C-alpha positions as a printed Julia matrix, in Angstrom:
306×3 Matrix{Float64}:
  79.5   118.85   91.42
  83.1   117.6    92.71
  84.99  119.59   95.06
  88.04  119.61   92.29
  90.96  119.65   92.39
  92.45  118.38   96.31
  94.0   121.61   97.38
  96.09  122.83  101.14
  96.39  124.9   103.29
  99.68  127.15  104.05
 100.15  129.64  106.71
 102.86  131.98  105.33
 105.12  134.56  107.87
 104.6   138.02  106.48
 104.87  141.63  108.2
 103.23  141.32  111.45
 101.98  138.14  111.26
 100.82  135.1   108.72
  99.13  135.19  105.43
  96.65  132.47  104.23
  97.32  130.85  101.31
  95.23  128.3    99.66
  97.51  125.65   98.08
  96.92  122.99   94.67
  99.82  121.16   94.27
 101.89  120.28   91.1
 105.25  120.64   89.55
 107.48  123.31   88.24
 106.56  127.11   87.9
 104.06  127.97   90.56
 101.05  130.08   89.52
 100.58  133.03   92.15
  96.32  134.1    92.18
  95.72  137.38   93.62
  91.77  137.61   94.0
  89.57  141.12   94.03
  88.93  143.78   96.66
  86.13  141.87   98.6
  87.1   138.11   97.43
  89.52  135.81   99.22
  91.98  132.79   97.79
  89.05  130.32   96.72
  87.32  132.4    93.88
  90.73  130.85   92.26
  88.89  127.35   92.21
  87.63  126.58   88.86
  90.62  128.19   87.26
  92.8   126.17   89.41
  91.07  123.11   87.73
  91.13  124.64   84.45
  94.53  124.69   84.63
  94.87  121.02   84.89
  96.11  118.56   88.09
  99.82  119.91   87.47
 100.09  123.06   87.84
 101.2   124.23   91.36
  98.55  127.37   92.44
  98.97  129.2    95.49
  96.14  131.54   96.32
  96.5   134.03   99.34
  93.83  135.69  101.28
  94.96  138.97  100.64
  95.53  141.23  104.25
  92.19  142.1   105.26
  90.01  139.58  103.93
  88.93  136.11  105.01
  92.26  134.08  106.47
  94.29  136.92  106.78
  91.81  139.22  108.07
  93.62  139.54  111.15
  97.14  140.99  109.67
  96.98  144.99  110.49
  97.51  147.84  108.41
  99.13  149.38  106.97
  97.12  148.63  104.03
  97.27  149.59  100.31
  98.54  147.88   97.17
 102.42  148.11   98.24
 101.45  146.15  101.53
 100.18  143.62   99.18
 103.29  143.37   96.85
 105.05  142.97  100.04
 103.17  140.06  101.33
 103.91  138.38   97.64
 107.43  138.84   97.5
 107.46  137.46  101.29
 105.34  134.39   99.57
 107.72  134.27   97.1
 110.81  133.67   99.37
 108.52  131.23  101.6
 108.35  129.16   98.42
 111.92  129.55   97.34
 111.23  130.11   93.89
 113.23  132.79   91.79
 110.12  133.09   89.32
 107.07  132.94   89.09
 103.68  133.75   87.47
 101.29  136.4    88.78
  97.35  135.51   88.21
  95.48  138.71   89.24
  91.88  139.72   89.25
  90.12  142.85   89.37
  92.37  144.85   91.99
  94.48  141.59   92.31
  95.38  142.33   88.9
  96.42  145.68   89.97
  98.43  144.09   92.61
 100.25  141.94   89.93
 100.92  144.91   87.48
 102.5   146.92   90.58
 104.75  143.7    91.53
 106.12  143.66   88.01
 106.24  146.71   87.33
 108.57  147.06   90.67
 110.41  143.39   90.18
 110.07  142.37   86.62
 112.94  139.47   87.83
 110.69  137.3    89.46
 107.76  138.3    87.52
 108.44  138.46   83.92
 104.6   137.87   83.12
 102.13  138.46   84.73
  98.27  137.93   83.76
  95.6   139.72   84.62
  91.91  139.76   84.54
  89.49  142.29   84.69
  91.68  144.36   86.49
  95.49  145.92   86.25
  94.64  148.63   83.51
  93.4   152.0    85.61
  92.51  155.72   84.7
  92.86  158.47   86.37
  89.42  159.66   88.39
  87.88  163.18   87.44
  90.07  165.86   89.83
  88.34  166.13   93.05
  86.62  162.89   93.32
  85.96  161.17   96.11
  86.7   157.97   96.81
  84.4   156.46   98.46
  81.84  158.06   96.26
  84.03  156.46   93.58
  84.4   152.87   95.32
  80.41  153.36   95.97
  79.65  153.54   92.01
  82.06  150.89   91.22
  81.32  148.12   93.99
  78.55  149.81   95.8
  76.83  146.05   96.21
  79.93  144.55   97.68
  80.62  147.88   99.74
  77.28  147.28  101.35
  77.86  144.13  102.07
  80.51  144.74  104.23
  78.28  146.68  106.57
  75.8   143.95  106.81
  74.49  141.39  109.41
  73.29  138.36  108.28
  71.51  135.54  111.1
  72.82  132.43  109.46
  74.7   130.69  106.63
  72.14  130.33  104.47
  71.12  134.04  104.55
  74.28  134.48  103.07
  74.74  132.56  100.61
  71.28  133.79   99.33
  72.31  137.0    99.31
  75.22  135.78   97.02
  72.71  133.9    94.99
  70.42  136.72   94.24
  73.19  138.37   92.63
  72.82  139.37   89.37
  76.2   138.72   88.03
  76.49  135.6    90.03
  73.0   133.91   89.92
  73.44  131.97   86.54
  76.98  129.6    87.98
  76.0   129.21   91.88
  77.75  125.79   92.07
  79.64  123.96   95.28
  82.86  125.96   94.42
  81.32  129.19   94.44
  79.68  128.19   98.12
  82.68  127.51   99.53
  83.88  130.48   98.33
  81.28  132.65  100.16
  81.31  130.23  103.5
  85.6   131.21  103.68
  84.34  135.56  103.78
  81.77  134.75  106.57
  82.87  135.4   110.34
  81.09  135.9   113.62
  78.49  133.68  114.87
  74.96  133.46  114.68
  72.67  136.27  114.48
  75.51  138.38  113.63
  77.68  136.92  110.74
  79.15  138.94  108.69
  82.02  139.22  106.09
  85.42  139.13  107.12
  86.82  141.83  104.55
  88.03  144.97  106.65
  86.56  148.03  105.48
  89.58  150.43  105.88
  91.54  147.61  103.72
  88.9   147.92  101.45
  89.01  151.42  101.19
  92.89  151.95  100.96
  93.18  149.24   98.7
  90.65  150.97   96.44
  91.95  154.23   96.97
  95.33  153.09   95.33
  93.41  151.31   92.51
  91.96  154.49   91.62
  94.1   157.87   91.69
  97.46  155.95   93.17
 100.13  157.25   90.1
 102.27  154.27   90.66
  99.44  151.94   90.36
  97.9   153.6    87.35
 101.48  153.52   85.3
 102.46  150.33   86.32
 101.38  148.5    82.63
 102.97  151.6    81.45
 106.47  151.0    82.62
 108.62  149.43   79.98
 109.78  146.31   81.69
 106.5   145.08   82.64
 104.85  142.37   80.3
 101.37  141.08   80.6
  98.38  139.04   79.51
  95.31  141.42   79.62
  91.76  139.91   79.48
  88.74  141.79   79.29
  85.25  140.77   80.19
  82.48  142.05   77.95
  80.27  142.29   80.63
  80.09  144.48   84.17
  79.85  143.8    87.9
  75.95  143.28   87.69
  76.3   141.52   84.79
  75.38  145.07   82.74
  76.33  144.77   79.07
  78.89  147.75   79.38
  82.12  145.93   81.52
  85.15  147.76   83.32
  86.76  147.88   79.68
  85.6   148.16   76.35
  87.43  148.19   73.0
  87.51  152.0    72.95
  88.8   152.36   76.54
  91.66  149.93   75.76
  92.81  151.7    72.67
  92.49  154.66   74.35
  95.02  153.59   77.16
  97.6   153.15   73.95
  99.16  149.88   75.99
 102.74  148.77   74.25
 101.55  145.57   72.03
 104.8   144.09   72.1
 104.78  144.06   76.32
 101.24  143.82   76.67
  98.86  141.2    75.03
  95.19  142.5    75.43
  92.46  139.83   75.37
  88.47  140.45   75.18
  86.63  137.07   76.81
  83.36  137.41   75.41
  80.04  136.47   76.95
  81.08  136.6    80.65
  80.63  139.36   83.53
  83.7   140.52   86.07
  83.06  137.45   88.05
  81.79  134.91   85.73
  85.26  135.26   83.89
  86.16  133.08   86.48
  83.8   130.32   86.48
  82.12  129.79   83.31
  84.86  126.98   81.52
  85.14  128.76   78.11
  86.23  131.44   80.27
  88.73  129.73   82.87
  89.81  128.09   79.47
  91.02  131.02   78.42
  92.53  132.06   81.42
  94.14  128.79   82.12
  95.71  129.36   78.62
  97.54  132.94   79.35
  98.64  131.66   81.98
 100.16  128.13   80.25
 101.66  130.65   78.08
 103.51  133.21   80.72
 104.54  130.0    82.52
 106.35  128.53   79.34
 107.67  132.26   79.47
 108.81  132.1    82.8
 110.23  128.78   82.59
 112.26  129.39   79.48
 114.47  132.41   81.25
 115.88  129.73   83.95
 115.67  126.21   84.95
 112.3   125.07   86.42
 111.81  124.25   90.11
 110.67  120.39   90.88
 107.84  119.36   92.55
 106.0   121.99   94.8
């Protein structure tokens, strides 16, 4: 398989530091990817070439993972919305369109739910529609039945490369669409050095990013709040590739989301990270996202080349 797309390399000043952002040129509104709690910039790829050789894409490594591992807390989803806005004004763009999945879509919904301005739609996958946890719960017991595979993870040691990437290949939701992209993908989580690698995600990012994902009030209304309009697609399937996914028609309904702000999506056939790679899925993400863009570019004059 090709390598895709040609894509860059930006180091962008944010609090404390510089954020990572993976960069695929192209021309007018730029396409802002926010990836999921233990992912980083490239799990972006195949939608980035879904969405065609002129669309500009910026993907960050989020604080605390891969790239921008390094950049301290405070973490949480407002530290996040505060790196994009800084990305934002790096790019000098007065709109643009949020791409989020699983708690990047989160991430999104909070940013326009804050600053519907510069993000008049935003899409998001897998991700951006919460409810609130039973009273009491914990959250790590929560983040432990939700990701417990990728929490584990996180406390591992692997001796080489190839140890890890066949403990990515054994995975259940990812085992059917291992392909070049996806390696890359799991070489940019992997620090240290041989016997000890390891992934670069920091586990109290991790956990405060999940914490807000799951009880944070802000986060859970943000596709709530009237000014926020979105693109919501729904695997069918779950993080181990279960039948039962994150949503379901039922759960959806049951959230009683504004149809005229928010456009709700099922993408059948694919798991929480599959919606990503398989094409009839990045086909349909690459869509909603043509769509908010045509959006976005219709409420002011489009930038030129990126």
């Amino acid at each position: 398989m090709s390598a895709g797309r040609p894509r860059g390399e930006l180091a962008v000043p944010v609090r404390d530091g510089r954020l990572a952002v993976t960069h695929w040129p192209g021309e007018g509104v730029p396409v802002l990817a926010l990836h999921g709690i233990t992912a980083n910039a490239l799990a972006f790829a195949d939608v980035a070439e879904a969405l065609g050789p002129d669309v500009p894409v910026y993907a960050p490594d989020l604080r605390g993972r891969a790239g921008s591992a390094h950049l301290p807390g405070p973490y949480g989803l407002a530290a996040h919305v505060a790196d994009v806005l800084a990305l934002l004004h790096h790019l000098g763009h007065a709109r643009v369109v949020l791409l989020g999945h699983s708690m990047g879509a989160f991430v999104a919904a909070l940013a326009a739910a804050r600053h519907p301005e510069p993000f008049p739609h935003v899409v998001l996958v897998d991700g951006g529609l919460g409810f609130p946890p039973p009273e009491g719960a914990d959250v790590d017991a929560l983040l432990e039945a939700v990701i417990g595979p990728a929490m584990r993870r996180l406390r591992m040691t692997f001796p080489d490369r190839d140890a890890y990437r066949a403990f990515f290949r054994s995975h259940p939701a990812l085992a059917a669409h291992w392909s070049d992209r996806v390696r890359a993908y799991v070489d940019r989580d992997l620090v240290g050095t041989p016997p000890d690698l390891r992934s670069s995600c920091v586990l109290d990012a991790v956990r405060a990013d999940g914490a807000d994902v799951l009880h944070d009030p802000e986060v859970l209304a943000a596709l709530h709040r009237p000014r926020t309009r979105a693109t919501l697609l729904w695997a069918e399937r779950g993080l181990q590739d279960e039948p039962q996914g994150l949503y379901d028609a039922e759960r959806v309904a049951a959230a009683a989301l504004d149809p005229q702000r928010v456009d709700v999506r099922r993408v059948p056939g694919v798991n929480h990270y599959s919606v990503l790679l398989t094409p009839a899925a990045t086909t349909a993400v690459a869509a909603a996202v043509h769509r908010a863009r045509a959006a976005c570019a219709s409420k002011g004059h489009a930038p030129q080349k990126t």
